[in-house]
Amino acid sequence: MFSVKYLIYFSRQLLYNGHMKRILLTIEYDGANYSGWQKQPNVKTIQGEIEHAIETSIGQTVEVFGSGRTDAGVHALAQKAHFDLNVPVPVSKLPDILNNVLPPDIAIKDAQQVPDDFHARFSQKKKIYRYKIYNSPNKNAFLANRAAQIKQQLDVVCMQDIAQYLVGEHDFRGFCSAQTCTENFIRTIFSIDVARDGDFIKIDVCGNGFLYNMVRIIVGTLVDFSLGKLTKDDVLLALKTGDRARAGQTMPPQGLYLKDAIYQI
Amino acid sequence: MFSVKYLIYFSRQLLYNGHMKRILLTIEYDGANYSGWQKQPNVKTIQGEIEHAIETSIGQTVEVFGSGRTDAGVHALAQKAHFDLNVPVPVSKLPDILNNVLPPDIAIKDAQQVPDDFHARFSQKKKIYRYKIYNSPNKNAFLANRAAQIKQQLDVVCMQDIAQYLVGEHDFRGFCSAQTCTENFIRTIFSIDVARDGDFIKIDVCGNGFLYNMVRIIVGTLVDFSLGKLTKDDVLLALKTGDRARAGQTMPPQGLYLKDAIYQI
């Protein structure tokens, strides 16, 4: 049995099939009020809001494919996601059309047509995450959902020093959550850049892919090393043996920003 | 009938009555997730959270008196509030003690002892509000609850020009909400400063007191004048006749920050 909605949808698909365009969206969001990227029943998610916005604004029921999931409370400066546009809407108008119906804490920054075989997740070459630490003993009400606070003074030189051992191709099973569902723990980290900006420390981690909680555990390892809670040997052993207990704490989600997903289109 | 809680409270009061200290708190808060300052049943308010924090951390049931109310969604850089401390806690330790139990979006920045006849509302000489406008055509997900967006380009020189007519002692009945409960509409505005900082416009309004929605309507008047929706004559007539319809729009709450309440102690 098909509902009227689906009959309309399939008729439209037939009509515009020749005009199908694969669209890549660049999306900024404040993740504080969402249960993460991935659509789930009965909770607000970024994917759910975007699919709903596409349906209500241009009348097309779609699945939007993200470059990857982000957890509850995690933000994005530039999440990427693709979908197939089957209605005759100019691509350049899509950001304004969607922004008008999306909640104020989700913004479409760009829309562009990509080849039909492009996939936001499988075509990506690199992904960059930023982690933001508020390194101050003072409480700041406006950073509650925007950064992780570490009260003790951190040493960015020390953090950058230990980071170099994580750069390269490694088995990162010691640097992911026990909930990680994969058989291949090998990932390549291209760079880790640690920089202080006043009371803030920004850590940019660029890699070809990340395991569950991997960025938050890498950052927690740099922090715990700087605080003297871990030695260089602990970190090297966490890499070598894959023993999660040797690596650092899992930093909280609110400091994490998906900064970019990079493709060679 | 007294509950055990109140018996303990009154015994403590008797014991420490000689040690009663009136305390002035300086409070920063992100108002996005609160139904304003004033305590109300069944909703989260700033006053309610602070009174609850005092009760759970130092075991004293108190009423906290703010310098004034802020509406739902309005923020504070430095709200001031007093209460009477009846337990032997060092005043200098109060910020840390309260911050540990307060939610992360409310921060006690300072606590100091003030004279017993000091009152956070009635002793104040000046109050400063800041209004933050994001003056850009682009959507920004991270400003959803932190600024009001005006997409058309605003002219700060023009806004500063019209602002001068509002400075001074005036009857501001044309610049307040119809819900204002007062018989005296006369207030003195000491200064209005309009400044651009990149895509942001910051408007600081300093006065001896403000009517309900007065700052948001003053800012709306500057905005509507800059956009050509109001003439100088409209603004002067709004002042002279008290006709609310001659003044500008009421700007939304999320751009408003209580910047300071000033006393001569």
mmCIF file of C-alpha atoms in Angstrom, chain B residues 26-264:
data_model
loop_
_atom_site.group_PDB
_atom_site.id
_atom_site.type_symbol
_atom_site.label_atom_id
_atom_site.label_comp_id
_atom_site.label_asym_id
_atom_site.label_seq_id
_atom_site.Cartn_x
_atom_site.Cartn_y
_atom_site.Cartn_z
ATOM 1 C CA THR B 26 28.092 39.530 40.755
ATOM 2 C CA ILE B 27 26.521 36.979 38.437
ATOM 3 C CA GLU B 28 27.129 36.102 34.783
ATOM 4 C CA TYR B 29 24.566 34.002 32.932
ATOM 5 C CA ASP B 30 23.598 32.696 29.537
ATOM 6 C CA GLY B 31 19.830 33.236 29.670
ATOM 7 C CA ALA B 32 18.995 30.966 26.716
ATOM 8 C CA ASN B 33 17.733 28.080 28.818
ATOM 9 C CA TYR B 34 15.982 30.052 31.562
ATOM 10 C CA SER B 35 12.567 31.666 31.982
ATOM 11 C CA GLY B 36 14.260 34.886 33.104
ATOM 12 C CA TRP B 37 15.592 36.050 36.464
ATOM 13 C CA GLN B 38 12.529 35.929 38.670
ATOM 14 C CA LYS B 39 11.612 32.755 40.528
ATOM 15 C CA GLN B 40 8.402 31.121 39.283
ATOM 16 C CA PRO B 41 6.897 27.711 39.969
ATOM 17 C CA ASN B 42 7.736 24.788 37.641
ATOM 18 C CA VAL B 43 10.240 26.611 35.421
ATOM 19 C CA LYS B 44 13.991 27.164 35.565
ATOM 20 C CA THR B 45 14.937 30.718 36.555
ATOM 21 C CA ILE B 46 18.248 32.331 37.493
ATOM 22 C CA GLN B 47 17.024 33.476 40.927
ATOM 23 C CA GLY B 48 15.634 30.001 41.605
ATOM 24 C CA GLU B 49 18.903 28.293 40.647
ATOM 25 C CA ILE B 50 20.983 30.627 42.849
ATOM 26 C CA GLU B 51 18.717 30.238 45.878
ATOM 27 C CA HIS B 52 18.789 26.463 45.360
ATOM 28 C CA ALA B 53 22.615 26.531 45.079
ATOM 29 C CA ILE B 54 22.922 28.483 48.346
ATOM 30 C CA GLU B 55 20.598 26.038 50.086
ATOM 31 C CA THR B 56 22.358 22.901 48.833
ATOM 32 C CA SER B 57 25.930 24.178 49.338
ATOM 33 C CA ILE B 58 25.787 26.042 52.655
ATOM 34 C CA GLY B 59 22.442 24.825 53.966
ATOM 35 C CA GLN B 60 20.807 28.214 54.261
ATOM 36 C CA THR B 61 17.319 28.982 52.910
ATOM 37 C CA VAL B 62 17.437 32.530 51.561
ATOM 38 C CA GLU B 63 15.757 34.998 49.296
ATOM 39 C CA VAL B 64 18.159 36.551 46.806
ATOM 40 C CA PHE B 65 17.304 40.108 45.710
ATOM 41 C CA GLY B 66 18.402 41.048 42.189
ATOM 42 C CA SER B 67 19.195 44.519 40.857
ATOM 43 C CA GLY B 68 16.202 43.942 38.570
ATOM 44 C CA ARG B 69 14.530 41.238 36.534
ATOM 45 C CA THR B 70 15.719 40.026 33.191
ATOM 46 C CA ASP B 71 13.294 38.401 30.740
ATOM 47 C CA ALA B 72 13.471 34.877 29.345
ATOM 48 C CA GLY B 73 16.432 34.569 26.961
ATOM 49 C CA VAL B 74 18.156 37.749 28.222
ATOM 50 C CA HIS B 75 21.749 37.349 29.397
ATOM 51 C CA ALA B 76 23.883 39.000 32.069
ATOM 52 C CA LEU B 77 27.553 39.905 32.040
ATOM 53 C CA ALA B 78 27.228 41.279 35.576
ATOM 54 C CA GLN B 79 23.843 40.962 37.257
ATOM 55 C CA LYS B 80 24.046 42.033 40.897
ATOM 56 C CA ALA B 81 22.056 40.483 43.748
ATOM 57 C CA HIS B 82 22.207 40.532 47.558
ATOM 58 C CA PHE B 83 21.288 38.121 50.314
ATOM 59 C CA ASP B 84 21.947 37.776 54.036
ATOM 60 C CA LEU B 85 24.535 35.162 54.914
ATOM 61 C CA ASN B 86 23.809 33.587 58.292
ATOM 62 C CA VAL B 87 26.334 30.766 58.332
ATOM 63 C CA PRO B 88 30.057 31.113 59.061
ATOM 64 C CA VAL B 89 31.414 30.741 55.511
ATOM 65 C CA PRO B 90 34.313 32.987 54.389
ATOM 66 C CA VAL B 91 32.921 35.495 51.866
ATOM 67 C CA SER B 92 35.937 35.020 49.582
ATOM 68 C CA LYS B 93 35.084 31.303 49.238
ATOM 69 C CA LEU B 94 31.446 31.879 48.236
ATOM 70 C CA PRO B 95 32.028 32.123 44.449
ATOM 71 C CA ASP B 96 33.784 28.742 44.285
ATOM 72 C CA ILE B 97 31.309 27.103 46.681
ATOM 73 C CA LEU B 98 28.300 28.274 44.642
ATOM 74 C CA ASN B 99 29.889 27.717 41.219
ATOM 75 C CA ASN B 100 30.482 24.073 42.109
ATOM 76 C CA VAL B 101 26.759 23.428 42.510
ATOM 77 C CA LEU B 102 25.319 25.925 39.992
ATOM 78 C CA PRO B 103 24.635 24.802 36.409
ATOM 79 C CA PRO B 104 27.511 25.567 33.979
ATOM 80 C CA ASP B 105 25.620 28.466 32.345
ATOM 81 C CA ILE B 106 25.413 30.488 35.596
ATOM 82 C CA ALA B 107 28.680 31.791 37.099
ATOM 83 C CA ILE B 108 29.290 33.748 40.305
ATOM 84 C CA LYS B 109 32.093 36.160 39.365
ATOM 85 C CA ASP B 110 32.425 37.921 42.724
ATOM 86 C CA ALA B 111 31.044 38.072 46.281
ATOM 87 C CA GLN B 112 31.629 40.926 48.690
ATOM 88 C CA GLN B 113 30.232 42.068 52.012
ATOM 89 C CA VAL B 114 28.128 45.247 51.848
ATOM 90 C CA PRO B 115 26.482 47.372 54.568
ATOM 91 C CA ASP B 116 23.364 45.906 56.225
ATOM 92 C CA ASP B 117 21.124 48.568 54.676
ATOM 93 C CA PHE B 118 22.392 47.965 51.127
ATOM 94 C CA HIS B 119 19.780 46.758 48.630
ATOM 95 C CA ALA B 120 20.717 45.421 45.177
ATOM 96 C CA ARG B 121 17.691 47.095 43.604
ATOM 97 C CA PHE B 122 17.081 50.230 45.649
ATOM 98 C CA SER B 123 20.708 51.250 46.229
ATOM 99 C CA GLN B 124 21.651 51.259 42.564
ATOM 100 C CA LYS B 125 22.629 54.484 40.837
ATOM 101 C CA LYS B 126 23.064 53.346 37.242
ATOM 102 C CA LYS B 127 22.416 50.341 35.134
ATOM 103 C CA ILE B 128 24.075 49.483 31.830
ATOM 104 C CA TYR B 129 22.621 47.197 29.190
ATOM 105 C CA ARG B 130 24.407 46.026 26.062
ATOM 106 C CA TYR B 131 22.498 45.055 22.937
ATOM 107 C CA LYS B 132 24.308 42.932 20.367
ATOM 108 C CA ILE B 133 23.251 42.936 16.702
ATOM 109 C CA TYR B 134 24.719 40.506 14.166
ATOM 110 C CA ASN B 135 24.583 42.745 11.083
ATOM 111 C CA SER B 136 25.112 40.291 8.254
ATOM 112 C CA PRO B 137 23.053 38.597 5.534
ATOM 113 C CA ASN B 138 24.659 35.244 6.457
ATOM 114 C CA LYS B 139 23.132 32.824 8.936
ATOM 115 C CA ASN B 140 25.373 31.893 11.874
ATOM 116 C CA ALA B 141 24.304 28.859 13.899
ATOM 117 C CA PHE B 142 26.383 29.876 16.928
ATOM 118 C CA LEU B 143 24.666 33.251 17.328
ATOM 119 C CA ALA B 144 21.118 31.853 17.483
ATOM 120 C CA ASN B 145 20.780 32.694 21.191
ATOM 121 C CA ARG B 146 23.528 35.292 21.490
ATOM 122 C CA ALA B 147 22.592 38.208 19.200
ATOM 123 C CA ALA B 148 19.738 39.572 17.077
ATOM 124 C CA GLN B 149 20.343 39.380 13.345
ATOM 125 C CA ILE B 150 19.614 42.325 11.030
ATOM 126 C CA LYS B 151 20.425 41.337 7.453
ATOM 127 C CA GLN B 152 20.339 44.819 5.871
ATOM 128 C CA GLN B 153 23.436 46.953 6.417
ATOM 129 C CA LEU B 154 22.995 49.361 9.360
ATOM 130 C CA ASP B 155 24.664 52.770 9.619
ATOM 131 C CA VAL B 156 26.140 53.273 13.082
ATOM 132 C CA VAL B 157 26.698 57.008 12.543
ATOM 133 C CA CYS B 158 23.023 57.412 11.741
ATOM 134 C CA MET B 159 22.055 55.295 14.787
ATOM 135 C CA GLN B 160 24.339 57.331 17.062
ATOM 136 C CA ASP B 161 22.845 60.574 15.667
ATOM 137 C CA ILE B 162 19.247 59.693 16.508
ATOM 138 C CA ALA B 163 20.304 58.232 19.883
ATOM 139 C CA GLN B 164 21.320 61.678 21.173
ATOM 140 C CA TYR B 165 17.656 62.747 21.293
ATOM 141 C CA LEU B 166 16.886 59.965 23.753
ATOM 142 C CA VAL B 167 19.722 60.878 26.124
ATOM 143 C CA GLY B 168 18.647 62.934 29.143
ATOM 144 C CA GLU B 169 15.594 62.961 31.432
ATOM 145 C CA HIS B 170 12.436 62.097 29.505
ATOM 146 C CA ASP B 171 8.994 60.586 29.891
ATOM 147 C CA PHE B 172 9.607 57.231 28.180
ATOM 148 C CA ARG B 173 5.996 55.965 28.053
ATOM 149 C CA GLY B 174 6.338 55.747 24.254
ATOM 150 C CA PHE B 175 9.333 53.449 24.709
ATOM 151 C CA CYS B 176 7.947 50.704 26.919
ATOM 152 C CA SER B 177 5.708 47.671 26.660
ATOM 153 C CA ALA B 178 1.982 48.104 27.280
ATOM 154 C CA GLN B 179 2.529 45.631 30.139
ATOM 155 C CA THR B 180 4.611 48.172 32.099
ATOM 156 C CA CYS B 181 3.174 48.554 35.610
ATOM 157 C CA THR B 182 4.166 51.995 36.827
ATOM 158 C CA GLU B 183 2.802 55.495 37.235
ATOM 159 C CA ASN B 184 6.165 57.183 36.771
ATOM 160 C CA PHE B 185 7.494 56.917 33.232
ATOM 161 C CA ILE B 186 10.296 59.441 33.739
ATOM 162 C CA ARG B 187 13.795 58.008 33.458
ATOM 163 C CA THR B 188 17.217 59.464 32.784
ATOM 164 C CA ILE B 189 19.422 58.015 30.065
ATOM 165 C CA PHE B 190 23.033 59.023 30.741
ATOM 166 C CA SER B 191 24.484 57.703 27.489
ATOM 167 C CA ILE B 192 23.883 55.562 24.430
ATOM 168 C CA ASP B 193 27.002 54.341 22.634
ATOM 169 C CA VAL B 194 26.747 52.654 19.250
ATOM 170 C CA ALA B 195 29.850 50.912 17.895
ATOM 171 C CA ARG B 196 30.575 48.547 15.022
ATOM 172 C CA ASP B 197 32.963 45.636 15.489
ATOM 173 C CA GLY B 198 33.174 43.715 12.217
ATOM 174 C CA ASP B 199 29.784 42.100 11.587
ATOM 175 C CA PHE B 200 28.576 43.119 15.040
ATOM 176 C CA ILE B 201 27.000 46.285 16.336
ATOM 177 C CA LYS B 202 27.137 46.828 20.092
ATOM 178 C CA ILE B 203 24.832 49.366 21.685
ATOM 179 C CA ASP B 204 25.477 50.266 25.326
ATOM 180 C CA VAL B 205 22.628 52.064 27.077
ATOM 181 C CA CYS B 206 23.315 53.554 30.517
ATOM 182 C CA GLY B 207 20.478 54.964 32.620
ATOM 183 C CA ASN B 208 19.181 55.428 36.167
ATOM 184 C CA GLY B 209 16.486 52.831 35.520
ATOM 185 C CA PHE B 210 14.528 51.242 32.703
ATOM 186 C CA LEU B 211 10.861 50.578 31.984
ATOM 187 C CA TYR B 212 9.671 47.166 30.739
ATOM 188 C CA ASN B 213 11.243 46.424 27.310
ATOM 189 C CA MET B 214 12.674 49.965 27.212
ATOM 190 C CA VAL B 215 16.182 49.014 26.047
ATOM 191 C CA ARG B 216 14.835 46.651 23.393
ATOM 192 C CA ILE B 217 12.501 49.401 22.077
ATOM 193 C CA ILE B 218 15.253 52.057 22.151
ATOM 194 C CA VAL B 219 17.492 49.746 20.102
ATOM 195 C CA GLY B 220 14.593 48.922 17.757
ATOM 196 C CA THR B 221 14.089 52.648 17.249
ATOM 197 C CA LEU B 222 17.754 53.165 16.291
ATOM 198 C CA VAL B 223 17.533 50.182 13.919
ATOM 199 C CA ASP B 224 14.259 51.290 12.308
ATOM 200 C CA PHE B 225 15.618 54.825 11.897
ATOM 201 C CA SER B 226 18.750 53.494 10.180
ATOM 202 C CA LEU B 227 16.590 51.316 7.904
ATOM 203 C CA GLY B 228 14.453 54.323 6.935
ATOM 204 C CA LYS B 229 11.324 52.913 8.574
ATOM 205 C CA LEU B 230 11.159 55.842 11.020
ATOM 206 C CA THR B 231 11.955 59.536 10.574
ATOM 207 C CA LYS B 232 13.546 61.857 13.105
ATOM 208 C CA ASP B 233 10.077 63.426 13.566
ATOM 209 C CA ASP B 234 8.607 60.020 14.453
ATOM 210 C CA VAL B 235 11.213 59.551 17.150
ATOM 211 C CA LEU B 236 10.768 63.057 18.556
ATOM 212 C CA LEU B 237 6.983 62.607 18.540
ATOM 213 C CA ALA B 238 7.288 59.227 20.289
ATOM 214 C CA LEU B 239 9.181 61.059 23.045
ATOM 215 C CA LYS B 240 6.880 64.080 23.134
ATOM 216 C CA THR B 241 3.478 62.395 22.851
ATOM 217 C CA GLY B 242 4.313 59.031 24.437
ATOM 218 C CA ASP B 243 2.798 57.272 21.419
ATOM 219 C CA ARG B 244 4.312 53.768 21.352
ATOM 220 C CA ALA B 245 3.359 53.419 17.660
ATOM 221 C CA ARG B 246 5.819 56.212 16.735
ATOM 222 C CA ALA B 247 8.801 54.359 18.259
ATOM 223 C CA GLY B 248 10.579 51.372 16.750
ATOM 224 C CA GLN B 249 10.202 47.611 16.969
ATOM 225 C CA THR B 250 10.836 45.657 20.175
ATOM 226 C CA MET B 251 14.088 43.832 19.475
ATOM 227 C CA PRO B 252 14.207 40.136 20.479
ATOM 228 C CA PRO B 253 15.536 39.137 23.937
ATOM 229 C CA GLN B 254 18.548 37.092 22.836
ATOM 230 C CA GLY B 255 20.583 40.197 21.889
ATOM 231 C CA LEU B 256 20.214 41.791 25.333
ATOM 232 C CA TYR B 257 22.896 41.591 28.032
ATOM 233 C CA LEU B 258 22.654 43.204 31.477
ATOM 234 C CA LYS B 259 26.186 44.606 31.522
ATOM 235 C CA ASP B 260 26.377 46.137 34.988
ATOM 236 C CA ALA B 261 24.477 47.641 37.906
ATOM 237 C CA ILE B 262 26.450 50.403 39.588
ATOM 238 C CA TYR B 263 26.350 51.460 43.249
ATOM 239 C CA GLN B 264 28.172 53.924 45.394
#
